[in-house]
């Protein structure tokens, strides 16, 4: 239920205090002591803290108590204790977290020698510009050769944004040493011109040679208004013609996603007026085609046919050529394009399916059927379409993961697993996820990953089970990959709102991978990834009790909210399950925007959904819906709908 398109990134959510109270009755004696120790430390009752801590020496989370104590006492006097903790806890995320906290404390207290001692092993992987600058400053003070230090300073300086003030003394010394050469300035200027602020462009303009400074003015104008390139004398075509062409392409790529036809006219004019290197010409043409194709502009089909033997390794261009040909029922061009593709691409189910359909429409039904028969044996979107077309049953292809007891026991007893189990039980999901990520660095064989996935699944940590078994590349254990948790709740809610429970479960599988406490990068919560803002707006309209975002961690509330919202979109959008699912992902307003691009067979409309995320989302949700129907012992007809209806227009 999201309206922005940042790839979903699942992060841990933490149940708030109102939900913790309910779980306290089930806490073990050790868990209660652990919480009491935390409370004592927070209140600075150190003696009480130490007394409780002594009773938990063998408790898996004892290290978390010591971590919190040391975090409050990052002194030079405690250096040996801190070192010992980092060494002993090397397999725990706590080691790097404590080290980072100690680094910052040492830096703030200007203990640069000791700071550098701890930071040197982290320098290459660190993305912290402040710490890197402090380290390099100390390196110079210690007499380290500038030939080793200055290349790293150059990397820090040549970024699109301003760096922390701690870098200023380092940059000044670097500049005085003659390192601020014209090519270095231009490298940073080029990055800032494309992605930085206008103030950064203005700042760097003064550092460019005089004859290049006009480029900063061009970039500033284009960043404010890309359409300015339509002016006949905008590009003076001076000494830096390649850079002027790059500015033109940057602008046209911005314009392309607005008024497509107007952008094309501007481009036709610009490329006649200024010198345009081939690689930049191709870059602009590529974007213009994608923009034209997403809105089904007539020019897209002509371009796709004219360039059928080009951009063959560009997956996105290849997809939109296919979608363009499908809209025109240009079966001959689909077959021609298929024959030009690399064998690795030809083997993809999407291309095999559409090549079969093109062959069938070209009169070669025998070849088409042979391909479809093979696809129909597979558990995926195109396999299910092929099976439905051939009137064959959809296959689950389940294979239970068999894990030997020795491997299962070994993984279960790993310290990360023991800590993650306790953290999960205490609803410390962020810390549990950190432990699980550290665990995965220790696992070496597919069998160990399978064991970890089974362990997480058995705890009810379904999303982690799904993600972990994927690391083992085990695709056919549908018990772990497609859990049926909350099955009764989905069945009850499906009957209540009038939607198939397998559809609701399919949405959940795609949205959160069955994580009740999942939080997306866009701020959506829980099983069906409901945005708090959406819940607030629609709770009264949908008749769902809602008092705040913490409610969305409650599976019952989340399922009720998400199901009602999906039903609302279904009712508003012509009872079309494809529209409703797409609206759940992209927002209703985008469906209304896409409708005018034309009416097509539903399976073609899906291939031509303008947003890659939403297009993939629909394919997955429909596939997962069919899988859950099989697991529920039901007959679902969504693939008949996809093959036998029209959508759009």
Short mmCIF file of N, CA, C and O in Angstrom, two decimals, residues 10-12 420 424 429-440 449-471 480-481 483 512-516 518:
data_model
loop_
_atom_site.label_atom_id
_atom_site.label_comp_id
_atom_site.label_asym_id
_atom_site.label_seq_id
_atom_site.Cartn_x
_atom_site.Cartn_y
_atom_site.Cartn_z
N UNK A 10 13.33 -3.97 3.52
CA UNK A 10 12.74 -4.36 4.79
C UNK A 10 13.72 -4.12 5.93
O UNK A 10 14.84 -4.59 5.93
N UNK A 11 13.28 -3.35 6.95
CA UNK A 11 14.10 -3.11 8.15
C UNK A 11 13.29 -3.52 9.35
O UNK A 11 12.07 -3.63 9.30
N UNK A 12 13.91 -3.73 10.46
CA UNK A 12 13.20 -4.22 11.63
C UNK A 12 12.36 -3.14 12.27
O UNK A 12 12.77 -2.00 12.38
N UNK A 420 19.92 -14.23 18.75
CA UNK A 420 18.78 -13.82 17.92
C UNK A 420 17.47 -14.39 18.47
O UNK A 420 16.44 -13.72 18.45
N UNK A 424 14.51 -12.04 19.51
CA UNK A 424 13.22 -12.22 18.83
C UNK A 424 12.11 -12.41 19.85
O UNK A 424 11.02 -11.83 19.73
N UNK A 429 13.51 -6.60 17.43
CA UNK A 429 13.66 -7.09 16.06
C UNK A 429 14.85 -6.47 15.33
O UNK A 429 15.48 -7.12 14.49
N UNK A 430 15.17 -5.24 15.64
CA UNK A 430 16.31 -4.61 14.99
C UNK A 430 17.60 -5.32 15.39
O UNK A 430 18.43 -5.66 14.53
N UNK A 431 17.76 -5.58 16.67
CA UNK A 431 18.95 -6.29 17.13
C UNK A 431 18.95 -7.74 16.63
O UNK A 431 20.01 -8.29 16.29
N UNK A 432 17.78 -8.36 16.60
CA UNK A 432 17.70 -9.74 16.10
C UNK A 432 18.14 -9.81 14.64
O UNK A 432 18.87 -10.72 14.24
N UNK A 433 17.72 -8.83 13.84
CA UNK A 433 18.14 -8.79 12.44
C UNK A 433 19.64 -8.58 12.30
O UNK A 433 20.28 -9.15 11.42
N UNK A 434 20.20 -7.74 13.16
CA UNK A 434 21.65 -7.54 13.13
C UNK A 434 22.39 -8.83 13.43
O UNK A 434 23.38 -9.17 12.77
N UNK A 435 21.91 -9.56 14.42
CA UNK A 435 22.55 -10.84 14.75
C UNK A 435 22.43 -11.82 13.58
O UNK A 435 23.37 -12.57 13.29
N UNK A 436 21.29 -11.80 12.93
CA UNK A 436 21.07 -12.75 11.83
C UNK A 436 21.98 -12.41 10.64
O UNK A 436 22.49 -13.31 9.97
N UNK A 437 22.19 -11.13 10.40
CA UNK A 437 23.12 -10.75 9.33
C UNK A 437 24.54 -11.19 9.67
O UNK A 437 25.27 -11.67 8.80
N UNK A 438 24.91 -11.06 10.92
CA UNK A 438 26.24 -11.52 11.35
C UNK A 438 26.34 -13.04 11.24
O UNK A 438 27.39 -13.58 10.86
N UNK A 439 25.25 -13.72 11.56
CA UNK A 439 25.22 -15.18 11.44
C UNK A 439 25.51 -15.61 10.00
O UNK A 439 26.30 -16.53 9.76
N UNK A 440 24.89 -14.93 9.05
CA UNK A 440 25.03 -15.34 7.65
C UNK A 440 26.47 -15.21 7.15
O UNK A 440 26.87 -15.91 6.22
N UNK A 449 22.79 -22.74 5.50
CA UNK A 449 21.78 -21.71 5.25
C UNK A 449 20.37 -22.31 5.33
O UNK A 449 19.44 -21.69 5.85
N UNK A 450 20.21 -23.52 4.82
CA UNK A 450 18.91 -24.19 4.91
C UNK A 450 18.52 -24.42 6.37
O UNK A 450 17.36 -24.22 6.75
N UNK A 451 19.50 -24.84 7.17
CA UNK A 451 19.23 -25.06 8.59
C UNK A 451 18.81 -23.76 9.27
O UNK A 451 17.84 -23.74 10.05
N UNK A 452 19.52 -22.68 8.96
CA UNK A 452 19.17 -21.38 9.55
C UNK A 452 17.77 -20.95 9.14
O UNK A 452 17.00 -20.41 9.95
N UNK A 453 17.44 -21.18 7.87
CA UNK A 453 16.10 -20.82 7.39
C UNK A 453 15.03 -21.61 8.13
O UNK A 453 13.98 -21.07 8.51
N UNK A 454 15.28 -22.89 8.33
CA UNK A 454 14.32 -23.75 9.04
C UNK A 454 14.15 -23.27 10.48
O UNK A 454 13.03 -23.23 11.02
N UNK A 455 15.26 -22.90 11.11
CA UNK A 455 15.21 -22.42 12.50
C UNK A 455 14.35 -21.16 12.59
O UNK A 455 13.46 -21.05 13.44
N UNK A 456 14.62 -20.19 11.70
CA UNK A 456 13.85 -18.94 11.72
C UNK A 456 12.37 -19.20 11.46
O UNK A 456 11.49 -18.64 12.13
N UNK A 457 12.08 -20.05 10.49
CA UNK A 457 10.69 -20.38 10.17
C UNK A 457 9.98 -21.00 11.37
O UNK A 457 8.83 -20.64 11.67
N UNK A 458 10.66 -21.91 12.04
CA UNK A 458 10.03 -22.59 13.18
C UNK A 458 9.78 -21.64 14.35
O UNK A 458 8.90 -21.89 15.17
N UNK A 459 10.57 -20.56 14.44
CA UNK A 459 10.31 -19.55 15.46
C UNK A 459 9.09 -18.69 15.11
O UNK A 459 8.57 -17.97 15.95
N UNK A 460 8.68 -18.73 13.85
CA UNK A 460 7.64 -17.81 13.39
C UNK A 460 8.22 -16.53 12.82
O UNK A 460 7.52 -15.55 12.59
N UNK A 461 9.53 -16.57 12.55
CA UNK A 461 10.23 -15.43 11.94
C UNK A 461 10.25 -15.67 10.43
O UNK A 461 11.27 -15.90 9.81
N UNK A 462 9.07 -15.59 9.84
CA UNK A 462 8.87 -16.09 8.48
C UNK A 462 9.65 -15.32 7.43
O UNK A 462 10.21 -15.91 6.50
N UNK A 463 9.69 -14.00 7.55
CA UNK A 463 10.41 -13.23 6.53
C UNK A 463 11.90 -13.55 6.54
O UNK A 463 12.53 -13.64 5.49
N UNK A 464 12.47 -13.79 7.72
CA UNK A 464 13.89 -14.15 7.76
C UNK A 464 14.11 -15.55 7.21
O UNK A 464 15.13 -15.82 6.58
N UNK A 465 13.16 -16.43 7.44
CA UNK A 465 13.25 -17.77 6.86
C UNK A 465 13.25 -17.73 5.35
O UNK A 465 14.04 -18.41 4.68
N UNK A 466 12.38 -16.89 4.78
CA UNK A 466 12.29 -16.73 3.33
C UNK A 466 13.59 -16.17 2.76
O UNK A 466 14.13 -16.67 1.76
N UNK A 467 14.10 -15.12 3.39
CA UNK A 467 15.32 -14.48 2.90
C UNK A 467 16.53 -15.40 3.03
O UNK A 467 17.41 -15.41 2.17
N UNK A 468 16.56 -16.18 4.10
CA UNK A 468 17.72 -17.03 4.35
C UNK A 468 17.75 -18.24 3.42
O UNK A 468 18.81 -18.61 2.91
N UNK A 469 16.60 -18.85 3.16
CA UNK A 469 16.61 -20.02 2.29
C UNK A 469 16.94 -19.63 0.85
O UNK A 469 17.47 -20.43 0.07
N UNK A 470 16.67 -18.38 0.51
CA UNK A 470 17.05 -17.89 -0.82
C UNK A 470 18.56 -17.86 -0.96
O UNK A 470 19.10 -18.06 -2.07
N UNK A 471 19.28 -17.62 0.14
CA UNK A 471 20.74 -17.61 0.10
C UNK A 471 21.29 -18.99 -0.26
O UNK A 471 22.37 -19.12 -0.82
N UNK A 480 8.59 -23.24 3.64
CA UNK A 480 9.39 -22.12 4.16
C UNK A 480 9.22 -20.89 3.28
O UNK A 480 9.07 -19.77 3.79
N UNK A 481 9.20 -21.07 1.96
CA UNK A 481 9.15 -19.92 1.05
C UNK A 481 7.76 -19.28 1.01
O UNK A 481 7.64 -18.08 0.73
N UNK A 483 4.93 -19.37 3.64
CA UNK A 483 4.27 -19.77 4.89
C UNK A 483 2.78 -19.45 4.85
O UNK A 483 2.34 -18.53 4.17
N UNK A 512 5.67 -7.95 2.54
CA UNK A 512 6.52 -8.03 3.75
C UNK A 512 7.25 -9.35 3.90
O UNK A 512 7.99 -9.52 4.86
N UNK A 513 7.02 -10.29 2.95
CA UNK A 513 7.56 -11.65 3.11
C UNK A 513 7.09 -12.25 4.44
O UNK A 513 7.82 -12.95 5.14
N UNK A 514 5.85 -11.91 4.80
CA UNK A 514 5.21 -12.43 6.01
C UNK A 514 5.92 -11.97 7.29
O UNK A 514 6.06 -12.73 8.25
N UNK A 515 6.33 -10.72 7.30
CA UNK A 515 6.94 -10.16 8.50
C UNK A 515 5.98 -9.24 9.23
O UNK A 515 5.77 -8.11 8.78
N UNK A 516 5.39 -9.66 10.34
CA UNK A 516 4.43 -8.81 11.06
C UNK A 516 5.03 -7.50 11.55
O UNK A 516 4.32 -6.52 11.73
N UNK A 518 7.69 -5.95 9.98
CA UNK A 518 8.49 -5.35 8.91
C UNK A 518 8.13 -3.88 8.74
O UNK A 518 6.97 -3.48 8.86
#
